[in-house]
Short mmCIF file of C-alpha atoms and ligand atoms in Angstrom, two decimals:
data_model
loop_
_atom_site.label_atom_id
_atom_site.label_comp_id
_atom_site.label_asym_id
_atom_site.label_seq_id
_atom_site.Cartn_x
_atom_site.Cartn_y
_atom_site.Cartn_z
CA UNK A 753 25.82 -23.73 8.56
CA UNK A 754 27.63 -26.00 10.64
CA UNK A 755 31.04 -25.07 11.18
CA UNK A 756 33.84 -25.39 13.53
CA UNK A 757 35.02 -22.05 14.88
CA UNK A 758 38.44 -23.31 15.09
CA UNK A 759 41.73 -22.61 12.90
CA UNK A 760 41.81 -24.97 10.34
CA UNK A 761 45.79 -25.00 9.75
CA UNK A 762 46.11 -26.32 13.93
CA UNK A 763 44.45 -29.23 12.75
CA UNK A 764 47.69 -30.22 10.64
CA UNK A 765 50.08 -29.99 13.42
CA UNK A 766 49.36 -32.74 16.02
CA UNK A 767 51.39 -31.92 19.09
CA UNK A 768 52.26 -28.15 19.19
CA UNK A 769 53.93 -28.45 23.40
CA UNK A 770 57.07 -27.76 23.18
CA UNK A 771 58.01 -25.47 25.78
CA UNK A 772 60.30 -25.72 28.34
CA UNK A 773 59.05 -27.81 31.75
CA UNK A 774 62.07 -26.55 34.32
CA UNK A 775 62.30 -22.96 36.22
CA UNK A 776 63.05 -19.98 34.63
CA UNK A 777 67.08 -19.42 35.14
CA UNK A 778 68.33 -15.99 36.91
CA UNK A 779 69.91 -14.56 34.14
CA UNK A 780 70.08 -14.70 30.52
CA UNK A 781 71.59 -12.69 27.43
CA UNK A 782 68.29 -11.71 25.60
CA UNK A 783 64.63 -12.32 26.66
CA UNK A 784 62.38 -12.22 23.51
CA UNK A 785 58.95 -11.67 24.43
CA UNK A 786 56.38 -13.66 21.94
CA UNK A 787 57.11 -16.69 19.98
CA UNK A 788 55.48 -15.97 16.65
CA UNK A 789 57.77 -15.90 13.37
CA UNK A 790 60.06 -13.17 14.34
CA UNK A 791 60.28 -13.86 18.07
CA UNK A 792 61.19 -17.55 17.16
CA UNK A 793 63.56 -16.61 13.92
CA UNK A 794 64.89 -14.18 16.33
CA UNK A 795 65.85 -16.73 18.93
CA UNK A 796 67.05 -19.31 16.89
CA UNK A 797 70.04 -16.97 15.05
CA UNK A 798 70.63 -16.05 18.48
CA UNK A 799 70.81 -19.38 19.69
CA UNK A 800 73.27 -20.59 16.70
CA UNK A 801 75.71 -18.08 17.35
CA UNK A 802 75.86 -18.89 21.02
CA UNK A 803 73.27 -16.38 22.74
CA UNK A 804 71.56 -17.72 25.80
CA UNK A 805 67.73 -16.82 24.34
CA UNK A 806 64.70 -17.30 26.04
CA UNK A 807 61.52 -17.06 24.34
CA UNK A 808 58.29 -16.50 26.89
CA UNK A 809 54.78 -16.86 25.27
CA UNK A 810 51.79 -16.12 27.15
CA UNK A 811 49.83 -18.97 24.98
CA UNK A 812 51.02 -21.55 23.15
CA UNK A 813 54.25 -21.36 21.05
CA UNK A 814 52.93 -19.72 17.51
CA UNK A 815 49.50 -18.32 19.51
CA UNK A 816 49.27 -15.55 17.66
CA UNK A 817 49.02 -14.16 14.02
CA UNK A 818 51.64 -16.63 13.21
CA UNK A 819 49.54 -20.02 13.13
CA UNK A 820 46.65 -18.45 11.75
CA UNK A 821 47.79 -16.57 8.79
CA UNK A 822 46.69 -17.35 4.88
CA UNK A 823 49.98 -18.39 4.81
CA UNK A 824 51.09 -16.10 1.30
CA UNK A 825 54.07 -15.00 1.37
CA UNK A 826 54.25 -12.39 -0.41
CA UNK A 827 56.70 -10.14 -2.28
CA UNK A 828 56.63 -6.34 -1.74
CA UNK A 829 54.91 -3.98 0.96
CA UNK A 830 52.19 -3.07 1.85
CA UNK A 831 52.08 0.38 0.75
CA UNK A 832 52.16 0.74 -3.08
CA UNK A 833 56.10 1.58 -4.49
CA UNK A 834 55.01 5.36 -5.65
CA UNK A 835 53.30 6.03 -2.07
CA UNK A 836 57.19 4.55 -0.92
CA UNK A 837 59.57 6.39 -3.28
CA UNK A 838 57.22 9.53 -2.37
CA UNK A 839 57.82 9.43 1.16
CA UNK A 840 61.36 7.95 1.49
CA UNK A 841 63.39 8.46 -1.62
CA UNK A 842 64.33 5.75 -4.58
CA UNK A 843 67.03 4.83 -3.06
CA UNK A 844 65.42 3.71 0.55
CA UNK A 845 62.36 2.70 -1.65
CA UNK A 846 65.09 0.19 -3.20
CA UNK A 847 66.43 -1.37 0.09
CA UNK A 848 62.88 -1.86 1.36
CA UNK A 849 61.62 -3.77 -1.55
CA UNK A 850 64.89 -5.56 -2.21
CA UNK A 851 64.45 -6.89 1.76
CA UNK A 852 61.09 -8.21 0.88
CA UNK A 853 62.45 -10.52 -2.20
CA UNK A 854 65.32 -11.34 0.49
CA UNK A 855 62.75 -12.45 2.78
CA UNK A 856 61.52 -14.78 0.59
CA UNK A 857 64.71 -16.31 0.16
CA UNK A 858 65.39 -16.67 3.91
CA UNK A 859 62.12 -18.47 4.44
CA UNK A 860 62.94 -20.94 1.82
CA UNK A 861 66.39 -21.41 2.81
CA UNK A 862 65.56 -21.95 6.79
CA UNK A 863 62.45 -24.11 5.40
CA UNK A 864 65.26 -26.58 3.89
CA UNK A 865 68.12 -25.78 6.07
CA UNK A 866 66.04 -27.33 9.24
CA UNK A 867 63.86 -29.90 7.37
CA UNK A 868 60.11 -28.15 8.34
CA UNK A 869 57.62 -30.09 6.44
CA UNK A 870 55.13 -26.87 5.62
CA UNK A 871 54.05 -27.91 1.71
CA UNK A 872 56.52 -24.85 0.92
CA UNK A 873 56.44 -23.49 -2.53
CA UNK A 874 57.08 -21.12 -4.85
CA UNK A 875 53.56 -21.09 -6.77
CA UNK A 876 53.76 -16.97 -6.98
CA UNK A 877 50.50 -14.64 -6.58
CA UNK A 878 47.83 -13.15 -8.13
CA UNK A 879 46.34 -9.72 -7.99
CA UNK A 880 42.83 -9.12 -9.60
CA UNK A 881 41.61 -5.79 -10.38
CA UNK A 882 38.32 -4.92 -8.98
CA UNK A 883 37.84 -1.99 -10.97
CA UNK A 884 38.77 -0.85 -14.80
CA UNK A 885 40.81 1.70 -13.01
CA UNK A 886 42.63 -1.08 -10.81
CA UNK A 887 43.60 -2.82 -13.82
CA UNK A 888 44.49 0.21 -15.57
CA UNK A 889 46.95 1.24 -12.81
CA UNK A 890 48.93 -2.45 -13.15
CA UNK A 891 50.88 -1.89 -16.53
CA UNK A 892 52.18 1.65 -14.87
CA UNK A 893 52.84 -0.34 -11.66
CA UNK A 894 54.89 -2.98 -13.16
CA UNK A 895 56.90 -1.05 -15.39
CA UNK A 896 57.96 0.97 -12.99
CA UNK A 897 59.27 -1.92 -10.38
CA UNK A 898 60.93 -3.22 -13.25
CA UNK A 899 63.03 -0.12 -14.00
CA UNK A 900 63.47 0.80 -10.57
CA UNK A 901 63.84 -2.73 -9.14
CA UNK A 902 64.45 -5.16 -12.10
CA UNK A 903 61.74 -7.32 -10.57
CA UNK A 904 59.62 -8.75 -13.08
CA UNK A 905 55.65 -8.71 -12.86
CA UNK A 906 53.26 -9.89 -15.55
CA UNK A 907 49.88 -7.76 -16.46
CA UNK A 908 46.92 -10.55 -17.10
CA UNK A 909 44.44 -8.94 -19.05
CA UNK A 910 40.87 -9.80 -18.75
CA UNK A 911 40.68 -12.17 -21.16
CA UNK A 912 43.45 -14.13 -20.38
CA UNK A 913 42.36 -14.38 -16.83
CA UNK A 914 40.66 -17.44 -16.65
CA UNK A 915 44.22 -18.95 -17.45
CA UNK A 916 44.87 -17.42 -13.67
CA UNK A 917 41.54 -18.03 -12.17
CA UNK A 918 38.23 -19.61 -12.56
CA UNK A 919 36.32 -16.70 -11.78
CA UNK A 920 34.68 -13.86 -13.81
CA UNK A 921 34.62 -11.00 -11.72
CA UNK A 922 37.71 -9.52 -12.07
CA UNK A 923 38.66 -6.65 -14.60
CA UNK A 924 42.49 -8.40 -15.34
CA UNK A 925 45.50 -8.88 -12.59
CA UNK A 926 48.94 -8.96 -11.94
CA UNK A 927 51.27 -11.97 -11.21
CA UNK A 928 54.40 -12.11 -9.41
CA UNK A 929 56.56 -15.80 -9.49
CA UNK A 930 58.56 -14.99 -7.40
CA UNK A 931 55.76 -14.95 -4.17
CA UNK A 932 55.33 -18.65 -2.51
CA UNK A 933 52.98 -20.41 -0.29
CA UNK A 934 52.91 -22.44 2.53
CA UNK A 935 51.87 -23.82 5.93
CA UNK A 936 51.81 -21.31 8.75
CA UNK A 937 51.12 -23.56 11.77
CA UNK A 938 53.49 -25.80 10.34
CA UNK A 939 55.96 -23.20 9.63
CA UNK A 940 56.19 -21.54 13.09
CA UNK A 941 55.84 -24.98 14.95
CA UNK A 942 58.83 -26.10 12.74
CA UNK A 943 60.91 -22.68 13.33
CA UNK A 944 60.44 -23.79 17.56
CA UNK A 945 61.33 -26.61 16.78
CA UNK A 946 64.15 -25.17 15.31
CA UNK A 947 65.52 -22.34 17.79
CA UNK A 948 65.11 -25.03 20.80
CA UNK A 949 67.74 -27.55 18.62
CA UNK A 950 69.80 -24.64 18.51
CA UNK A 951 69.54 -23.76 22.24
CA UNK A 952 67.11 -21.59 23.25
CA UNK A 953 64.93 -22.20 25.36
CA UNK A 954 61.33 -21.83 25.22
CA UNK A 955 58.42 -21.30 27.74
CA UNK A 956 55.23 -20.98 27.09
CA UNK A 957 52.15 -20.16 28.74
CA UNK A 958 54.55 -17.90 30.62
CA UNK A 959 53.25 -14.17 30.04
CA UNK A 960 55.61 -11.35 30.57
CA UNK A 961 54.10 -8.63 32.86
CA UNK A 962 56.79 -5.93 32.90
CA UNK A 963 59.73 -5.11 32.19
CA UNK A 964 61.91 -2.72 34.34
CA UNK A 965 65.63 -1.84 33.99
CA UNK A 966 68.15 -2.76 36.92
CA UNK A 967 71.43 -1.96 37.76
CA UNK A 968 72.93 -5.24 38.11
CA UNK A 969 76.87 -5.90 39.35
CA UNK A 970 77.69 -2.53 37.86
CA UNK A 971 75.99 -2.96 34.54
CA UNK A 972 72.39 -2.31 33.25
CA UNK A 973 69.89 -5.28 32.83
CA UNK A 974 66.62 -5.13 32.56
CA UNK A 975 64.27 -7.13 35.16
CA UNK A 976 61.14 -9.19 32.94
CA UNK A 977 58.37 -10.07 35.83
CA UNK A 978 56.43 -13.25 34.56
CA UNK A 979 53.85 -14.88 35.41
CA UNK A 980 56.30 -18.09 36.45
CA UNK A 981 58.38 -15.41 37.94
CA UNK A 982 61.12 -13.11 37.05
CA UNK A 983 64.75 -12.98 35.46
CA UNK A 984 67.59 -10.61 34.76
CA UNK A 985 67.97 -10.19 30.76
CA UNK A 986 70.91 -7.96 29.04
CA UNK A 987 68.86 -7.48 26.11
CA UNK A 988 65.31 -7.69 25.34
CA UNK A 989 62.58 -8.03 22.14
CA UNK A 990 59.63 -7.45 21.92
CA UNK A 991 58.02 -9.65 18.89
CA UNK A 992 54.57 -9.26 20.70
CA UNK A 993 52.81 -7.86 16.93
CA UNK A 994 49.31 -7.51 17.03
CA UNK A 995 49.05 -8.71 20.81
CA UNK A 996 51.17 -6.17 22.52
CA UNK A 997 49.45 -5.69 25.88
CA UNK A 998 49.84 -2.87 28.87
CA UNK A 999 53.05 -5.13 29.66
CA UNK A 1000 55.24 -3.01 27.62
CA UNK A 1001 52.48 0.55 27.20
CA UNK A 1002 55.40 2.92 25.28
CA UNK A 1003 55.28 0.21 22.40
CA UNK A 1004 52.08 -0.58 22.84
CA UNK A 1005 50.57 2.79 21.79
CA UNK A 1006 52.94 2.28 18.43
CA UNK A 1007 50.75 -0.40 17.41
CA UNK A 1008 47.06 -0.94 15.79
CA UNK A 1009 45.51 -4.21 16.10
CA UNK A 1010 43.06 -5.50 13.48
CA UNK A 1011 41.20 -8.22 12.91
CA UNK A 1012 40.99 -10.18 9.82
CA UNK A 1013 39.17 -13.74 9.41
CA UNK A 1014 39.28 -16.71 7.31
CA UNK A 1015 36.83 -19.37 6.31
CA UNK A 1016 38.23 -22.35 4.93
CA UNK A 1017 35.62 -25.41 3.37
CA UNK A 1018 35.22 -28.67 2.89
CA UNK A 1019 38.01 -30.68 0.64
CA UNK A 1020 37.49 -30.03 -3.08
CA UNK A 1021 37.74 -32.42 -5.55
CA UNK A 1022 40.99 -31.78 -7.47
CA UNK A 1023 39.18 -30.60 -10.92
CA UNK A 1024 37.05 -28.32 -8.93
CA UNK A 1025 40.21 -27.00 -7.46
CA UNK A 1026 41.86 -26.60 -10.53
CA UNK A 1027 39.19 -24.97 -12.48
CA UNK A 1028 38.93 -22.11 -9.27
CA UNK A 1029 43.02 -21.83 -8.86
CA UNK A 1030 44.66 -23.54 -12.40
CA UNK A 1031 47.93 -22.20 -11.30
CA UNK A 1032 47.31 -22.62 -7.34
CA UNK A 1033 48.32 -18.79 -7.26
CA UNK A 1034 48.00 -16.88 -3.54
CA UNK A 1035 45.13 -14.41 -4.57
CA UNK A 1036 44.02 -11.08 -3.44
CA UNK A 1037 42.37 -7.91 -4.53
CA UNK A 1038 43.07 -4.78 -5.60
CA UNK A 1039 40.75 -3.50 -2.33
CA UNK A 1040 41.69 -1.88 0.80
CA UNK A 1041 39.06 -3.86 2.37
CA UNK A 1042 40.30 -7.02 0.38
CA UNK A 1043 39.65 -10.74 0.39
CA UNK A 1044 42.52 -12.92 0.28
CA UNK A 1045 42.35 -16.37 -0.93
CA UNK A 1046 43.98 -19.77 -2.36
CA UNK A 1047 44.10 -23.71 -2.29
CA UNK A 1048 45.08 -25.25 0.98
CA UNK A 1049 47.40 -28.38 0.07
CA UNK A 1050 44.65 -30.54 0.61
CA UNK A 1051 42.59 -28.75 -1.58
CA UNK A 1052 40.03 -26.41 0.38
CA UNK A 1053 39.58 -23.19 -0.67
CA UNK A 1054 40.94 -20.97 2.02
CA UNK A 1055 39.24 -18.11 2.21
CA UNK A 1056 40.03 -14.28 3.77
CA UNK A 1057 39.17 -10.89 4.26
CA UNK A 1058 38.75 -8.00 7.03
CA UNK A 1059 34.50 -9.04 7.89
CA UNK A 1060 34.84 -7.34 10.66
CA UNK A 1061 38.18 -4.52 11.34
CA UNK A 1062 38.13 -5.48 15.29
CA UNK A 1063 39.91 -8.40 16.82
CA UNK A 1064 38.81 -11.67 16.72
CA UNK A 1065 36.31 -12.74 19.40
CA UNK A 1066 33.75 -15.35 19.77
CA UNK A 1067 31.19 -12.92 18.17
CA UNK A 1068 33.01 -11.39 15.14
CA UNK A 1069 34.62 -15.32 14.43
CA UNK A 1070 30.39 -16.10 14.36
CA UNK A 1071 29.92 -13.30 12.02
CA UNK A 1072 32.52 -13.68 10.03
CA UNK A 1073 31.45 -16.86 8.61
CA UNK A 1074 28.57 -16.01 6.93
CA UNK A 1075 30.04 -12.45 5.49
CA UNK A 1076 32.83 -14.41 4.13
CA UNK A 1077 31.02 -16.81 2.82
CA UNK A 1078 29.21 -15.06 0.89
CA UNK A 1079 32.00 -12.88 -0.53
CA UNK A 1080 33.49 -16.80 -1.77
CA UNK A 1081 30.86 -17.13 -3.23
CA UNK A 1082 30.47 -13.84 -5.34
CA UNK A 1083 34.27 -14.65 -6.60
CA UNK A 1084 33.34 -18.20 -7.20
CA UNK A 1085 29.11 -19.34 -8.03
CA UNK A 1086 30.42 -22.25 -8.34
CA UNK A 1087 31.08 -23.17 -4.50
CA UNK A 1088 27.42 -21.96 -3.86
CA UNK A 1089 26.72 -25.75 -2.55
CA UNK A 1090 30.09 -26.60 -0.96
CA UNK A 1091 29.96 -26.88 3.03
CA UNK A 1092 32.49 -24.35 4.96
CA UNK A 1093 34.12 -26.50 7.81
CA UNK A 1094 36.08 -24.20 9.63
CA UNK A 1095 35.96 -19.98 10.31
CA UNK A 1096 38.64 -18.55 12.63
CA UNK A 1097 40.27 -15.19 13.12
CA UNK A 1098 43.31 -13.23 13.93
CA UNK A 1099 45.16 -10.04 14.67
CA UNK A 1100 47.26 -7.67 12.07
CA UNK A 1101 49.74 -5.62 13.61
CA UNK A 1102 49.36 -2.57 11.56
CA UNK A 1103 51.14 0.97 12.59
CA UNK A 1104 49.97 4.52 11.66
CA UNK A 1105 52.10 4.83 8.78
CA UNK A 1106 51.22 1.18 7.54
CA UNK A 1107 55.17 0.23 7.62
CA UNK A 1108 57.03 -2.48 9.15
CA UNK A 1109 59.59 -0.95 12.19
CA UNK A 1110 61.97 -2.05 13.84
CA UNK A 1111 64.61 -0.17 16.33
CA UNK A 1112 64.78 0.28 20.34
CA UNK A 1113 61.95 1.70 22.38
CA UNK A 1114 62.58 2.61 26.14
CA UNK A 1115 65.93 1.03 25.38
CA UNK A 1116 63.96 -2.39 24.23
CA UNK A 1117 64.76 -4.08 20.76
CA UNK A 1118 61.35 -4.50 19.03
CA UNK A 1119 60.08 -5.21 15.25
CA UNK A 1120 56.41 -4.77 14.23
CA UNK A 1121 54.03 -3.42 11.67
CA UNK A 1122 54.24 -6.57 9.02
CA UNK A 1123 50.20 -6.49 8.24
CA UNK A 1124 49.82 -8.87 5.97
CA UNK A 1125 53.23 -9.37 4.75
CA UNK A 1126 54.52 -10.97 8.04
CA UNK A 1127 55.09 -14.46 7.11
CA UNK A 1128 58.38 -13.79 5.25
CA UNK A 1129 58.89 -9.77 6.76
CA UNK A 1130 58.15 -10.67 10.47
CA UNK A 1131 60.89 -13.80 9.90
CA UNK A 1132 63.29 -11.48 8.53
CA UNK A 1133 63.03 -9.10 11.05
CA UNK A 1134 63.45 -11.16 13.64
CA UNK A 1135 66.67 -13.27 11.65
CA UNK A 1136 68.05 -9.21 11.16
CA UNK A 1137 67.19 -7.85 14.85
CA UNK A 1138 68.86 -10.76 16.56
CA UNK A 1139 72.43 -10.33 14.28
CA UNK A 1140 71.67 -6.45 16.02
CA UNK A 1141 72.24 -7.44 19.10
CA UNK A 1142 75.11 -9.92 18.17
CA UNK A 1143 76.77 -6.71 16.82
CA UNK A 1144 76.03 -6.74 13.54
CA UNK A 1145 76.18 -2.98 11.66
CA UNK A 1146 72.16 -2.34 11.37
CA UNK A 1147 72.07 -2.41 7.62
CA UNK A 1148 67.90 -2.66 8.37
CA UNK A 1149 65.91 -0.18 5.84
CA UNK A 1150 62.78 0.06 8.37
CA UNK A 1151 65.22 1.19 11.39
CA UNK A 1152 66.30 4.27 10.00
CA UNK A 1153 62.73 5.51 9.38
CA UNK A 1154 60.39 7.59 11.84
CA UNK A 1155 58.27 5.93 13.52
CA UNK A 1156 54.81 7.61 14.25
CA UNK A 1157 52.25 7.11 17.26
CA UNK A 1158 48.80 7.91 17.36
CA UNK A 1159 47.63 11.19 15.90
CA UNK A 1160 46.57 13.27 19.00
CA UNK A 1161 47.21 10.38 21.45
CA UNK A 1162 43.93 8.38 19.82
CA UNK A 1163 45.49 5.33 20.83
CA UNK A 1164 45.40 4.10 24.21
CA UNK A 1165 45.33 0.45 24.08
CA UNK A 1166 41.32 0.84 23.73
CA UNK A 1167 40.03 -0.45 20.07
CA UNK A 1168 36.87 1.78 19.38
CA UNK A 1169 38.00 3.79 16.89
CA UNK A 1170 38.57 0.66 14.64
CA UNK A 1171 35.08 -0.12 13.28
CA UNK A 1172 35.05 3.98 12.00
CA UNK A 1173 38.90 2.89 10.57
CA UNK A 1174 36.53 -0.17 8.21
CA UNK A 1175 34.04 2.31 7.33
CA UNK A 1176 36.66 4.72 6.21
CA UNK A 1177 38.03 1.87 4.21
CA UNK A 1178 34.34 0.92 2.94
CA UNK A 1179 33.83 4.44 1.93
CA UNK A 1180 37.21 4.91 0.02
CA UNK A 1181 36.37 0.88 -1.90
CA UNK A 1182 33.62 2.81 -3.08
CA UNK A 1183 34.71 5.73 -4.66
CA UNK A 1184 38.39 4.69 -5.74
C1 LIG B 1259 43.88 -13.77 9.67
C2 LIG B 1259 45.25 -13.33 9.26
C3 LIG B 1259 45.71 -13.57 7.97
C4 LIG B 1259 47.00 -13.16 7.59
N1 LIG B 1259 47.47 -13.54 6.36
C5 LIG B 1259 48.77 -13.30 6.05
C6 LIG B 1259 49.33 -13.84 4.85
O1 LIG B 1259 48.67 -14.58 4.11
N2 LIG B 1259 50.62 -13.53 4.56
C7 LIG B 1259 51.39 -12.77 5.39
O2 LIG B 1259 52.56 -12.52 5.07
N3 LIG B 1259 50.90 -12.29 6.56
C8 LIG B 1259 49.62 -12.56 6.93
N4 LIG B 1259 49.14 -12.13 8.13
C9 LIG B 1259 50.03 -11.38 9.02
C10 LIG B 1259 51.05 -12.26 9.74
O3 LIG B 1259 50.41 -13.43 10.22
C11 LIG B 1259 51.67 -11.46 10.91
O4 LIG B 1259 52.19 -10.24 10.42
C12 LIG B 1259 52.80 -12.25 11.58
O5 LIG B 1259 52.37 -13.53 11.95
C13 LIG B 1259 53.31 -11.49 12.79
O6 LIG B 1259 54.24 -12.31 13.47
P1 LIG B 1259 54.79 -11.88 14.87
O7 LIG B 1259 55.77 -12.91 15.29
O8 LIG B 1259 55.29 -10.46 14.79
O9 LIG B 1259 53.52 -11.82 15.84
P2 LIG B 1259 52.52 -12.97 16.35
O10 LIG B 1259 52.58 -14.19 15.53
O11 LIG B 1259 51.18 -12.33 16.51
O12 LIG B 1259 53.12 -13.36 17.76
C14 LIG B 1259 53.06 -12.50 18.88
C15 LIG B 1259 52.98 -13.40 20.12
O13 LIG B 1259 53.25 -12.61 21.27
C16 LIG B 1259 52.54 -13.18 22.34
N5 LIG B 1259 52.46 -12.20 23.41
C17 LIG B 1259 51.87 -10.99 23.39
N6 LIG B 1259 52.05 -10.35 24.57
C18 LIG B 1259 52.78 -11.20 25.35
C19 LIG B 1259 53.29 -11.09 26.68
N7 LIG B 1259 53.09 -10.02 27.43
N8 LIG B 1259 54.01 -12.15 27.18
C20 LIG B 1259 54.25 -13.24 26.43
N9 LIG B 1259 53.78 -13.38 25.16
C21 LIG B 1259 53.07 -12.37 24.63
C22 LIG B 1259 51.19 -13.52 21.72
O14 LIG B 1259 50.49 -14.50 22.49
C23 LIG B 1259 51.59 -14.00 20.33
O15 LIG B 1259 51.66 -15.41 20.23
C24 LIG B 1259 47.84 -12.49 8.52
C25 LIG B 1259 47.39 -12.24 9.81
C26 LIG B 1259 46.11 -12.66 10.19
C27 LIG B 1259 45.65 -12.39 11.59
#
């Protein structure tokens, strides 16, 4: 194979340099460490109501998970609504899933408030059933989110799936409308763009390297050290996800990073495309070591999945390829002859009790734990943490909730228990 181990969404978005060129200034209102969707939607409602925000990003602005996402986003959590109401009541359960739905919204509405060209639509998603017992599961599933959330979700069976999806594999699925696609590189270069015309300002290739608090004309700050210096902040965020470094090691410890990869091919022609994806649904399957997939607006078939549970390096992007590739391939024979262009890979900020958080840590704002519902949940957070600090009552579901380390200190910062974490998940694919 011959493919470019590059992200194939970057391609889309031509110049991507935004940040700021002058000195870092003395003193500012909030520093927001990490300018991926909910550092940047963070900054930007801070910006509009008249908070001096600076963003610092150790890369370039949308590094991270951000640009290099499947770009579904996606109703719901993460966690199934039983496991939810089960550990947090009907009524919390309620809040939480009503947030995602409002997520949705918010993505839409900033989408066409600030013009971001980022092919966004509502084209809703598809869940297929791997097993009978998958499938079985979906009419209980969907009844119940309709009583307990009057959200509508419709149970394909098997033989009505190929109205869904051009593949045979599947044992039925599950649609929700209300779910949407779009551009992620696109999306978070557009939401920059947005939070620097609302005034904040923006520097990247600036990494924070600590943050201290200081006592500072009778009042505490906190000091960030950078690597173009340091500055005195009132308020601070961490929106580092996935990449959260020794920089900040309390919140660090809170957070499990793990890889997931993407594959994406050549342009299809538009009948092939439409025989695959009829209804150009986001896909994904009923797995917990799942492939994710869907139609890229120029018709490639983008193509997902956890080949590897590490983060991404130059050896597990290599890897991935081939693994995922053939995966495609089992969903759809009939790509068995199209060329893959492009493989790339990322990193999921997952937490222990696989829930999105969001509160203060050694007296730091921070939001994390999307997984891989961050394109609309990691926006919302960010839109709800920064109306926080404005003084906003915290009306957040995922504040009010514990939120769990490691299990006997297991995580350090150190990755090697995650390859026994994707044989876990293997194992349990196998027998559930
Ligand atoms: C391959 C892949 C596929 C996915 N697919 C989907 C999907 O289809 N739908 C969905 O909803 N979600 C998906 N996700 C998840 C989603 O992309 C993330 O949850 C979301 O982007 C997290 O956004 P964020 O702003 O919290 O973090 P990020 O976008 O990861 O941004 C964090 C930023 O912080 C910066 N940073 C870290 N430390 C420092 C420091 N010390 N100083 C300065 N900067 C720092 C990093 O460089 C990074 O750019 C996927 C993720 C991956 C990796």
């Amino acid at each position: 194979m011959n493919i470019r181990e590059t992200n194939y969404w970057l391609e889309t978005v031509p110049d991507r340099a935004l940040g700021a060129r002058e000195g870092l200034p003395d003193l500012v209102d909030v520093a927001v460490v990490g300018a991926g969707f909910c550092g940047l939607a963070a900054a930007r409602v801070l910006a509009k109501r008249g908070i001096r925000a600076a963003v610092f990003e150790a890369e370039e602005l949308g590094w991270g998970a951000s640009c290099r996402n499947g770009g579904m986003v996606l109703t719901g959590l993460k966690l199934p609504v039983p496991t939810l109401i089960a550990r947090y009541g009907r009524e919390a359960t309620k809040r939480m899933y009503a947030a995602s739905l409002e997520s949705i919204d918010l993505v839409e509405q900033m989408v066409k408030e600030e013009g971001i060209a980022c092919s966004f639509s509502r084209c809703g998603h598809l869940e297929v059933a791997c097993k009978a017992a998958h499938f079985a599961a979906y009419s209980e599933a969907a009844a119940l989110i309709k009583r307990e959330f009057n959200h509508e979700l419709r149970v394909i069976t098997k033989n009505e799936l190929r109205t869904e999806i051009g593949s045979d594999l599947y044992f039925g699925g599950m649609v929700d409308e209300r779910s949407a696609s779009l551009n992620p590189a696109q999306y978070v270069t557009g939401l920059a763009k947005a939070a620097q015309r609302a005034g904040a300002s923006l520097y990247d290739h600036t990494r924070v390297t600590g943050v201290e608090p200081e006592v500072h004309k009778g009042g505490r700050k906190f000091r960030v050290f950078t690597s173009r210096g340091s500055l005195l902040a009132r308020d601070v965020l961490l929106a580092t996800g996935a990449y959260t470094s020794s920089a900040t090691p309390a919140f660090r410890k809170k957070v499990i990073p793990i890889g997931s990869y993407i594959i994406a091919t050549e342009v299809l022609s538009g009948g092939l495309a439409r025989a695959l994806s009829p209804r150009n649904r986001m896909i994904y399957d009923s797995k917990h070591f799942l492939y994710y997939y869907r139609l890229t607006p120029d018709n490639r078939m983008l193509f997902g999945g956890r080949a590897a549970f590490v983060p991404e390096s130059e050896n597990t992007v290599r890897e991935s390829a081939e693994l995922l590739r053939r995966g495609m391939v089992e969903v759809y024979p009939q790509l068995r002859q199209v060329r893959v262009d492009f493989v790339w890979g990322g990193t999921l900020d997952f937490t222990f009790d696989v829930m999105p958080h969001s509160g203060k840590i050694d007296g730091l704002h921070f939001a994390v734990g999307f997984a891989g519902h961050g394109v609309a949940a990691a926006t919302w957070m960010g839109a709800k943490l920064a109306g926080v600090i404005c003084g906003d009552v915290d009306d957040n579901p995922f504040s009010s909730i514990p939120f769990p380390g490691a299990p006997i200190g297991l995580r350090s910062g150190s990755t090697w228990a995650l390859p026994l974490a994707g044989w876990y998940y293997r194992v349990l694919d196998y027998f559930t």
